[in-house]
mmCIF file of C-alpha atoms and ligand atoms in Angstrom:
data_model
loop_
_atom_site.group_PDB
_atom_site.id
_atom_site.type_symbol
_atom_site.label_atom_id
_atom_site.label_comp_id
_atom_site.label_asym_id
_atom_site.label_seq_id
_atom_site.Cartn_x
_atom_site.Cartn_y
_atom_site.Cartn_z
ATOM 1 C CA UNK A 846 -41.078 -12.918 43.628
ATOM 2 C CA UNK A 847 -41.355 -9.588 41.569
ATOM 3 C CA UNK A 848 -38.715 -8.311 39.762
ATOM 4 C CA UNK A 849 -38.550 -5.552 42.117
ATOM 5 C CA UNK A 850 -38.038 -7.997 45.213
ATOM 6 C CA UNK A 851 -35.418 -9.711 43.379
ATOM 7 C CA UNK A 852 -33.565 -6.875 42.304
ATOM 8 C CA UNK A 853 -33.686 -5.430 45.778
ATOM 9 C CA UNK A 854 -33.301 -8.327 48.287
ATOM 10 C CA UNK A 855 -29.539 -8.760 48.068
ATOM 11 C CA UNK A 856 -26.786 -10.677 46.766
ATOM 12 C CA UNK A 857 -28.290 -13.810 46.379
ATOM 13 C CA UNK A 858 -31.012 -12.627 44.098
ATOM 14 C CA UNK A 859 -28.639 -10.663 41.597
ATOM 15 C CA UNK A 860 -27.875 -13.830 39.269
ATOM 16 C CA UNK A 861 -31.677 -14.404 38.924
ATOM 17 C CA UNK A 862 -32.389 -10.578 38.597
ATOM 18 C CA UNK A 863 -29.712 -10.768 35.721
ATOM 19 C CA UNK A 864 -30.972 -13.544 33.925
ATOM 20 C CA UNK A 865 -34.662 -12.109 34.115
ATOM 21 C CA UNK A 866 -33.132 -8.994 32.515
ATOM 22 C CA UNK A 867 -31.659 -10.085 29.611
ATOM 23 C CA UNK A 868 -34.394 -12.714 28.850
ATOM 24 C CA UNK A 869 -36.305 -9.372 28.360
ATOM 25 C CA UNK A 870 -39.639 -10.679 29.319
ATOM 26 C CA UNK A 871 -42.478 -8.111 29.845
ATOM 27 C CA UNK A 872 -41.867 -6.606 33.049
ATOM 28 C CA UNK A 873 -38.155 -6.804 32.803
ATOM 29 C CA UNK A 874 -38.437 -4.956 29.328
ATOM 30 C CA UNK A 875 -40.752 -2.033 31.293
ATOM 31 C CA UNK A 876 -37.813 -1.830 33.966
ATOM 32 C CA UNK A 877 -35.186 -1.764 31.312
ATOM 33 C CA UNK A 878 -37.260 0.532 29.430
ATOM 34 C CA UNK A 879 -37.372 3.075 32.698
ATOM 35 C CA UNK A 880 -33.548 2.433 33.248
ATOM 36 C CA UNK A 881 -32.556 3.688 30.176
ATOM 37 C CA UNK A 882 -34.346 6.462 30.246
ATOM 38 C CA UNK A 883 -32.195 7.264 33.309
ATOM 39 C CA UNK A 884 -29.261 6.248 31.993
ATOM 40 C CA UNK A 885 -29.605 8.704 28.947
ATOM 41 C CA UNK A 886 -30.034 11.433 31.781
ATOM 42 C CA UNK A 887 -27.136 10.370 34.131
ATOM 43 C CA UNK A 888 -24.487 9.697 31.195
ATOM 44 C CA UNK A 889 -24.208 5.902 32.090
ATOM 45 C CA UNK A 890 -23.985 5.286 28.107
ATOM 46 C CA UNK A 891 -20.589 5.155 26.659
ATOM 47 C CA UNK A 892 -19.365 5.280 23.343
ATOM 48 C CA UNK A 893 -17.154 2.795 21.986
ATOM 49 C CA UNK A 894 -15.011 3.015 18.033
ATOM 50 C CA UNK A 895 -14.161 0.667 15.760
ATOM 51 C CA UNK A 896 -11.570 1.253 13.583
ATOM 52 C CA UNK A 897 -12.209 0.722 9.707
ATOM 53 C CA UNK A 898 -8.873 0.035 7.653
ATOM 54 C CA UNK A 899 -7.658 0.661 4.144
ATOM 55 C CA UNK A 900 -7.861 -2.699 2.553
ATOM 56 C CA UNK A 901 -4.445 -2.121 0.755
ATOM 57 C CA UNK A 902 -2.491 -0.920 3.589
ATOM 58 C CA UNK A 903 -4.342 -2.084 6.475
ATOM 59 C CA UNK A 904 -4.058 1.721 7.428
ATOM 60 C CA UNK A 905 -6.687 3.233 9.614
ATOM 61 C CA UNK A 906 -8.932 5.896 7.667
ATOM 62 C CA UNK A 907 -12.159 6.315 10.109
ATOM 63 C CA UNK A 908 -14.536 4.684 13.064
ATOM 64 C CA UNK A 909 -17.560 3.619 13.756
ATOM 65 C CA UNK A 910 -19.194 4.825 17.044
ATOM 66 C CA UNK A 911 -21.028 2.104 18.702
ATOM 67 C CA UNK A 912 -22.746 2.689 22.005
ATOM 68 C CA UNK A 913 -22.699 0.798 25.174
ATOM 69 C CA UNK A 914 -24.537 1.251 28.333
ATOM 70 C CA UNK A 915 -22.294 0.955 31.396
ATOM 71 C CA UNK A 916 -25.055 -0.444 33.817
ATOM 72 C CA UNK A 917 -24.348 -0.134 38.011
ATOM 73 C CA UNK A 918 -25.074 -3.622 38.548
ATOM 74 C CA UNK A 919 -24.704 -5.447 35.417
ATOM 75 C CA UNK A 920 -21.583 -3.793 34.144
ATOM 76 C CA UNK A 921 -21.335 -2.934 29.882
ATOM 77 C CA UNK A 922 -24.562 -3.943 28.434
ATOM 78 C CA UNK A 923 -24.118 -4.624 24.880
ATOM 79 C CA UNK A 924 -26.751 -2.434 22.315
ATOM 80 C CA UNK A 925 -28.374 -5.686 21.001
ATOM 81 C CA UNK A 926 -29.897 -5.760 23.991
ATOM 82 C CA UNK A 927 -31.056 -2.256 24.403
ATOM 83 C CA UNK A 928 -31.662 -0.584 21.095
ATOM 84 C CA UNK A 929 -34.886 -2.702 20.422
ATOM 85 C CA UNK A 930 -36.533 -1.552 23.442
ATOM 86 C CA UNK A 931 -35.444 1.983 22.712
ATOM 87 C CA UNK A 932 -36.705 1.765 18.995
ATOM 88 C CA UNK A 933 -40.033 0.349 20.512
ATOM 89 C CA UNK A 934 -40.506 3.618 22.463
ATOM 90 C CA UNK A 935 -39.629 7.461 22.069
ATOM 91 C CA UNK A 936 -36.586 6.518 23.701
ATOM 92 C CA UNK A 937 -34.626 5.927 20.597
ATOM 93 C CA UNK A 938 -35.024 9.556 19.766
ATOM 94 C CA UNK A 939 -33.238 10.424 22.895
ATOM 95 C CA UNK A 940 -30.779 7.671 22.601
ATOM 96 C CA UNK A 941 -29.673 8.705 19.175
ATOM 97 C CA UNK A 942 -29.309 12.754 20.175
ATOM 98 C CA UNK A 943 -27.169 11.410 23.290
ATOM 99 C CA UNK A 944 -24.839 9.507 20.693
ATOM 100 C CA UNK A 945 -24.549 12.065 18.103
ATOM 101 C CA UNK A 946 -23.651 14.788 20.779
ATOM 102 C CA UNK A 947 -21.186 12.497 22.367
ATOM 103 C CA UNK A 948 -19.247 11.563 19.385
ATOM 104 C CA UNK A 949 -19.656 15.769 18.460
ATOM 105 C CA UNK A 950 -18.090 16.235 21.776
ATOM 106 C CA UNK A 951 -15.106 13.369 21.646
ATOM 107 C CA UNK A 952 -14.269 14.910 18.269
ATOM 108 C CA UNK A 953 -13.807 18.102 19.092
ATOM 109 C CA UNK A 954 -11.916 16.768 21.925
ATOM 110 C CA UNK A 955 -9.653 15.244 19.489
ATOM 111 C CA UNK A 956 -9.664 17.930 17.469
ATOM 112 C CA UNK A 957 -8.544 20.576 20.417
ATOM 113 C CA UNK A 958 -5.867 18.012 21.150
ATOM 114 C CA UNK A 959 -4.587 18.540 17.507
ATOM 115 C CA UNK A 960 -5.254 14.909 16.515
ATOM 116 C CA UNK A 961 -6.189 14.004 13.073
ATOM 117 C CA UNK A 962 -10.086 14.292 12.261
ATOM 118 C CA UNK A 963 -10.924 10.627 11.447
ATOM 119 C CA UNK A 964 -14.320 10.011 9.338
ATOM 120 C CA UNK A 965 -16.477 8.988 12.165
ATOM 121 C CA UNK A 966 -19.467 7.033 11.399
ATOM 122 C CA UNK A 967 -22.648 6.917 13.535
ATOM 123 C CA UNK A 968 -25.380 4.688 13.609
ATOM 124 C CA UNK A 969 -29.024 6.211 13.582
ATOM 125 C CA UNK A 970 -32.055 3.882 14.069
ATOM 126 C CA UNK A 971 -34.799 2.865 11.605
ATOM 127 C CA UNK A 972 -37.311 4.638 13.899
ATOM 128 C CA UNK A 973 -35.571 7.960 13.694
ATOM 129 C CA UNK A 974 -35.618 8.153 9.899
ATOM 130 C CA UNK A 975 -39.315 7.754 9.227
ATOM 131 C CA UNK A 976 -39.891 10.876 11.632
ATOM 132 C CA UNK A 977 -39.122 14.424 11.139
ATOM 133 C CA UNK A 978 -36.393 15.778 13.472
ATOM 134 C CA UNK A 979 -33.290 13.826 12.304
ATOM 135 C CA UNK A 980 -32.705 16.520 9.940
ATOM 136 C CA UNK A 981 -32.970 19.148 12.545
ATOM 137 C CA UNK A 982 -30.781 17.463 14.934
ATOM 138 C CA UNK A 983 -28.038 17.125 12.531
ATOM 139 C CA UNK A 984 -28.670 21.042 11.694
ATOM 140 C CA UNK A 985 -28.186 22.262 15.214
ATOM 141 C CA UNK A 986 -25.271 19.761 15.684
ATOM 142 C CA UNK A 987 -23.841 21.271 12.445
ATOM 143 C CA UNK A 988 -24.520 24.916 14.219
ATOM 144 C CA UNK A 989 -22.718 23.890 17.187
ATOM 145 C CA UNK A 990 -19.849 21.715 15.327
ATOM 146 C CA UNK A 991 -19.500 23.271 12.052
ATOM 147 C CA UNK A 992 -15.853 21.605 11.211
ATOM 148 C CA UNK A 993 -18.001 18.203 11.803
ATOM 149 C CA UNK A 994 -19.595 18.306 8.262
ATOM 150 C CA UNK A 995 -16.713 16.805 6.346
ATOM 151 C CA UNK A 996 -15.901 14.118 8.687
ATOM 152 C CA UNK A 997 -19.236 12.534 9.617
ATOM 153 C CA UNK A 998 -21.091 9.667 8.219
ATOM 154 C CA UNK A 999 -24.807 8.361 9.081
ATOM 155 C CA UNK A 1000 -25.229 4.518 8.839
ATOM 156 C CA UNK A 1001 -28.654 3.723 8.194
ATOM 157 C CA UNK A 1002 -29.464 0.040 7.775
ATOM 158 C CA UNK A 1003 -30.828 -1.268 4.561
ATOM 159 C CA UNK A 1004 -33.967 -2.254 6.184
ATOM 160 C CA UNK A 1005 -34.720 1.180 7.816
ATOM 161 C CA UNK A 1006 -34.212 2.612 4.443
ATOM 162 C CA UNK A 1007 -36.661 0.052 3.003
ATOM 163 C CA UNK A 1008 -39.293 0.976 5.952
ATOM 164 C CA UNK A 1009 -39.963 4.637 3.982
ATOM 165 C CA UNK A 1010 -37.119 4.980 0.977
ATOM 166 C CA UNK A 1011 -39.055 8.139 -0.227
ATOM 167 C CA UNK A 1012 -38.424 9.588 3.580
ATOM 168 C CA UNK A 1013 -34.781 8.065 3.815
ATOM 169 C CA UNK A 1014 -34.005 9.707 0.054
ATOM 170 C CA UNK A 1015 -35.042 13.100 1.497
ATOM 171 C CA UNK A 1016 -33.214 13.100 4.748
ATOM 172 C CA UNK A 1017 -29.935 11.639 2.899
ATOM 173 C CA UNK A 1018 -30.148 14.487 0.437
ATOM 174 C CA UNK A 1019 -30.345 16.838 2.878
ATOM 175 C CA UNK A 1020 -27.679 15.414 5.110
ATOM 176 C CA UNK A 1021 -25.510 15.125 2.338
ATOM 177 C CA UNK A 1022 -26.115 18.915 0.650
ATOM 178 C CA UNK A 1023 -24.301 19.635 3.738
ATOM 179 C CA UNK A 1024 -21.329 17.640 3.579
ATOM 180 C CA UNK A 1025 -22.470 14.581 5.525
ATOM 181 C CA UNK A 1026 -22.142 11.365 4.047
ATOM 182 C CA UNK A 1027 -24.214 8.193 4.023
ATOM 183 C CA UNK A 1028 -23.642 4.842 4.112
ATOM 184 C CA UNK A 1029 -26.096 1.980 3.640
ATOM 185 C CA UNK A 1030 -25.453 -0.305 6.399
ATOM 186 C CA UNK A 1031 -26.360 -4.449 6.963
ATOM 187 C CA UNK A 1032 -26.845 -4.548 2.776
ATOM 188 C CA UNK A 1033 -27.560 -7.992 1.336
ATOM 189 C CA UNK A 1034 -29.639 -8.792 3.990
ATOM 190 C CA UNK A 1035 -32.885 -6.775 2.954
ATOM 191 C CA UNK A 1036 -34.404 -6.165 -0.580
ATOM 192 C CA UNK A 1037 -33.815 -2.799 -2.051
ATOM 193 C CA UNK A 1038 -34.767 -2.431 -5.310
ATOM 194 C CA UNK A 1039 -31.850 -0.873 -7.568
ATOM 195 C CA UNK A 1040 -34.181 2.172 -8.514
ATOM 196 C CA UNK A 1041 -34.241 2.980 -4.912
ATOM 197 C CA UNK A 1042 -30.338 2.658 -4.334
ATOM 198 C CA UNK A 1043 -29.822 4.361 -7.087
ATOM 199 C CA UNK A 1044 -31.761 7.506 -5.874
ATOM 200 C CA UNK A 1045 -30.704 7.306 -2.577
ATOM 201 C CA UNK A 1046 -27.310 8.074 -3.669
ATOM 202 C CA UNK A 1047 -25.495 7.059 -0.807
ATOM 203 C CA UNK A 1048 -21.867 7.159 -0.667
ATOM 204 C CA UNK A 1049 -21.061 3.781 0.746
ATOM 205 C CA UNK A 1050 -22.285 0.245 1.111
ATOM 206 C CA UNK A 1051 -22.027 -1.955 3.594
ATOM 207 C CA UNK A 1052 -21.476 -5.671 3.168
ATOM 208 C CA UNK A 1053 -23.640 -7.272 6.106
ATOM 209 C CA UNK A 1054 -21.566 -9.466 7.928
ATOM 210 C CA UNK A 1055 -23.324 -12.664 7.325
ATOM 211 C CA UNK A 1056 -21.857 -12.977 4.049
ATOM 212 C CA UNK A 1057 -18.151 -12.098 5.533
ATOM 213 C CA UNK A 1058 -18.607 -15.269 7.907
ATOM 214 C CA UNK A 1059 -18.475 -17.289 5.009
ATOM 215 C CA UNK A 1060 -16.590 -15.968 2.327
ATOM 216 C CA UNK A 1061 -13.980 -18.288 2.310
ATOM 217 C CA UNK A 1062 -15.976 -21.662 2.360
ATOM 218 C CA UNK A 1063 -19.384 -20.995 1.036
ATOM 219 C CA UNK A 1064 -19.821 -20.071 -2.514
ATOM 220 C CA UNK A 1065 -23.227 -18.106 -2.420
ATOM 221 C CA UNK A 1066 -21.509 -15.747 0.333
ATOM 222 C CA UNK A 1067 -19.021 -15.351 -1.918
ATOM 223 C CA UNK A 1068 -20.850 -14.771 -5.232
ATOM 224 C CA UNK A 1069 -23.217 -11.987 -3.150
ATOM 225 C CA UNK A 1070 -19.747 -10.195 -1.536
ATOM 226 C CA UNK A 1071 -18.693 -10.293 -5.084
ATOM 227 C CA UNK A 1072 -21.816 -8.879 -6.492
ATOM 228 C CA UNK A 1073 -22.558 -6.104 -3.738
ATOM 229 C CA UNK A 1074 -19.002 -5.086 -4.669
ATOM 230 C CA UNK A 1075 -19.759 -4.791 -8.818
ATOM 231 C CA UNK A 1076 -22.867 -2.845 -7.687
ATOM 232 C CA UNK A 1077 -21.065 -0.193 -5.494
ATOM 233 C CA UNK A 1078 -18.374 0.086 -7.941
ATOM 234 C CA UNK A 1079 -20.989 0.275 -10.927
ATOM 235 C CA UNK A 1080 -22.735 3.127 -8.938
ATOM 236 C CA UNK A 1081 -19.424 4.954 -7.998
ATOM 237 C CA UNK A 1082 -19.857 4.036 -4.514
ATOM 238 C CA UNK A 1083 -17.663 3.275 -1.826
ATOM 239 C CA UNK A 1084 -17.891 -0.665 0.060
ATOM 240 C CA UNK A 1085 -16.754 -1.735 3.685
ATOM 241 C CA UNK A 1086 -16.803 -5.144 4.497
ATOM 242 C CA UNK A 1087 -17.637 -5.703 7.840
ATOM 243 C CA UNK A 1088 -16.804 -8.516 10.520
ATOM 244 C CA UNK A 1089 -13.677 -9.534 8.960
ATOM 245 C CA UNK A 1090 -12.065 -11.851 11.324
ATOM 246 C CA UNK A 1091 -9.275 -13.576 9.230
ATOM 247 C CA UNK A 1092 -6.254 -12.794 7.158
ATOM 248 C CA UNK A 1093 -7.890 -15.107 4.333
ATOM 249 C CA UNK A 1094 -11.178 -13.063 4.275
ATOM 250 C CA UNK A 1095 -9.104 -10.023 4.196
ATOM 251 C CA UNK A 1096 -6.965 -11.390 1.265
ATOM 252 C CA UNK A 1097 -9.818 -12.399 -0.707
ATOM 253 C CA UNK A 1098 -11.971 -9.008 -0.147
ATOM 254 C CA UNK A 1099 -9.100 -7.400 -1.399
ATOM 255 C CA UNK A 1100 -8.817 -9.418 -4.409
ATOM 256 C CA UNK A 1101 -12.805 -8.610 -5.175
ATOM 257 C CA UNK A 1102 -11.848 -5.439 -5.330
ATOM 258 C CA UNK A 1103 -13.269 -4.378 -1.415
ATOM 259 C CA UNK A 1104 -11.291 -1.044 -0.486
ATOM 260 C CA UNK A 1105 -12.569 -0.914 2.810
ATOM 261 C CA UNK A 1106 -12.505 -3.262 5.966
ATOM 262 C CA UNK A 1107 -13.748 -3.298 9.254
ATOM 263 C CA UNK A 1108 -13.658 -6.141 11.994
ATOM 264 C CA UNK A 1109 -11.784 -7.579 14.993
ATOM 265 C CA UNK A 1110 -9.028 -8.864 12.732
ATOM 266 C CA UNK A 1111 -8.067 -5.338 12.624
ATOM 267 C CA UNK A 1112 -9.677 -4.029 15.946
ATOM 268 C CA UNK A 1113 -12.336 -4.553 18.102
ATOM 269 C CA UNK A 1114 -14.089 -1.606 19.458
ATOM 270 C CA UNK A 1115 -12.311 0.434 22.024
ATOM 271 C CA UNK A 1116 -13.137 3.150 24.134
ATOM 272 C CA UNK A 1117 -12.087 6.824 23.302
ATOM 273 C CA UNK A 1118 -9.239 7.043 25.505
ATOM 274 C CA UNK A 1119 -7.410 3.773 24.045
ATOM 275 C CA UNK A 1120 -8.645 4.492 20.304
ATOM 276 C CA UNK A 1121 -6.681 7.831 20.864
ATOM 277 C CA UNK A 1122 -3.250 6.224 22.443
ATOM 278 C CA UNK A 1123 -3.341 3.175 20.282
ATOM 279 C CA UNK A 1124 -4.551 4.903 16.937
ATOM 280 C CA UNK A 1125 -4.888 8.421 17.053
ATOM 281 C CA UNK A 1126 -1.535 9.426 18.352
ATOM 282 C CA UNK A 1127 0.181 7.460 16.011
ATOM 283 C CA UNK A 1128 -1.302 8.880 13.056
ATOM 284 C CA UNK A 1129 0.036 12.097 14.200
ATOM 285 C CA UNK A 1130 3.457 10.945 14.137
HETATM 286 P P1 C2E B 789 -23.905 -2.845 13.123
HETATM 287 O O1 C2E B 789 -23.917 -1.095 13.162
HETATM 288 O O2 C2E B 789 -23.814 -3.639 12.076
HETATM 289 O O3 C2E B 789 -22.376 -2.700 14.093
HETATM 290 C C1 C2E B 789 -21.436 -4.025 13.772
HETATM 291 C C2 C2E B 789 -21.575 -4.689 15.071
HETATM 292 O O4 C2E B 789 -20.629 -5.928 14.698
HETATM 293 C C3 C2E B 789 -20.850 -4.405 16.187
HETATM 294 O O5 C2E B 789 -21.500 -4.852 17.708
HETATM 295 C C4 C2E B 789 -19.479 -4.439 16.238
HETATM 296 O O6 C2E B 789 -18.957 -4.452 17.824
HETATM 297 C C5 C2E B 789 -19.469 -6.236 15.616
HETATM 298 N N1 C2E B 789 -18.431 -6.284 14.754
HETATM 299 C C6 C2E B 789 -17.491 -5.445 14.354
HETATM 300 N N2 C2E B 789 -16.324 -6.686 13.927
HETATM 301 C C7 C2E B 789 -16.910 -7.551 14.146
HETATM 302 C C8 C2E B 789 -16.428 -8.806 13.892
HETATM 303 O O7 C2E B 789 -15.502 -8.960 13.070
HETATM 304 N N3 C2E B 789 -16.896 -10.225 14.281
HETATM 305 C C9 C2E B 789 -18.184 -10.024 14.799
HETATM 306 N N4 C2E B 789 -18.582 -10.904 15.581
HETATM 307 N N5 C2E B 789 -18.704 -8.624 15.603
HETATM 308 C C10 C2E B 789 -18.162 -7.689 14.665
HETATM 309 P P2 C2E B 789 -22.267 -4.022 18.552
HETATM 310 O O8 C2E B 789 -20.986 -2.809 19.073
HETATM 311 O O9 C2E B 789 -22.563 -5.337 19.316
HETATM 312 O O10 C2E B 789 -23.752 -3.245 17.748
HETATM 313 C C11 C2E B 789 -24.493 -4.144 17.423
HETATM 314 C C12 C2E B 789 -25.871 -2.946 16.645
HETATM 315 O O11 C2E B 789 -26.164 -2.271 17.402
HETATM 316 C C13 C2E B 789 -24.766 -2.386 15.619
HETATM 317 O O12 C2E B 789 -24.681 -3.229 14.210
HETATM 318 C C14 C2E B 789 -25.891 -1.126 15.320
HETATM 319 O O13 C2E B 789 -27.225 -1.906 14.678
HETATM 320 C C15 C2E B 789 -26.550 -1.042 17.060
HETATM 321 N N6 C2E B 789 -26.301 -0.137 17.298
HETATM 322 C C16 C2E B 789 -24.733 0.211 17.704
HETATM 323 N N7 C2E B 789 -24.858 1.482 18.429
HETATM 324 C C17 C2E B 789 -25.531 2.115 17.802
HETATM 325 C C18 C2E B 789 -25.904 3.743 18.013
HETATM 326 O O14 C2E B 789 -25.176 4.454 18.543
HETATM 327 N N8 C2E B 789 -27.203 4.027 17.838
HETATM 328 C C19 C2E B 789 -28.201 2.779 17.195
HETATM 329 N N9 C2E B 789 -29.069 3.388 16.979
HETATM 330 N N10 C2E B 789 -27.869 1.767 16.858
HETATM 331 C C20 C2E B 789 -26.560 1.219 17.380
HETATM 332 CA CA1 CA B 790 -22.920 0.055 11.730
HETATM 333 CA CA1 CA B 791 -23.176 -3.486 9.804
HETATM 334 CA CA1 CA B 792 -26.002 -5.024 12.282
#
């Protein structure tokens, strides 16, 4: 039975289709890729936002935009299922463009409502950094929405940066000259040389969730987290711990001097509407 038949032969095959779909073997990937291409055009993608909080007060100071795919049959599909596929084709360029544009539209909407403009960080793919076009993309965005320059942050994974550190440095320096902040995502999981880290001149290090998980019971995780916090401080960078799920992790990170936190303990990612009513209106007072 071909995938196409399975998908179109009625209700009984739905489960089969979904299982094959999620497994990501070759024909399904092709199918997924072409569906994703249409999804971008048809606005089937949707942004969720996860709050970032100050460790000391637990107060929300920023948001991270996270993309989801509102698939007509499968429901909400998470990025781990489709980012890699997008990255292996040129689709990631379209996807990142869609995300940036959607973030700008959302922030303008909040601004028009008179809500405070929190800092919003946007994930940009590794594949995008090493190609030209990212700088142009941001330039045209800022031409259209100049007030976003000082509340946008770009998140690049450590691995993405190390794929072409010189290019990443040039890109980040240009963006920073326009007021956009830069954050090194999933830090600690790659192998950034300190020399590069210094040259990169990023604003923020985000400690990879894998270290936060074990922080309360695993000495080596704890040591890595401490070392990253110390490193950030010595380079005058901010540090965010991601994936904080318990009060114990919060207290421990705070005692290590980590100023900013993100994780399910504070909030899961939510759709824009919920972020607006749970967090933005209350901030407005
Ligand atoms: P990431 O940038 O490291 O984002 C953090 C991921 O961890 C998010 O998953 C978030 O929902 C999840 N998370 C946050 N707090 C917790 C926690 O306390 N516990 C646990 N277990 N998980 C937590 P999500 O949204 O599924 O995104 C996965 C990855 O997909 C992201 O990892 C990022 O690399 C990529 N991604 C997401 N949105 C975009 C996008 O718009 N563009 C690009 N290029 N990549 C994106
Ligand atoms: Ca991120
Ligand atoms: Ca991360
Ligand atoms: Ca990650």
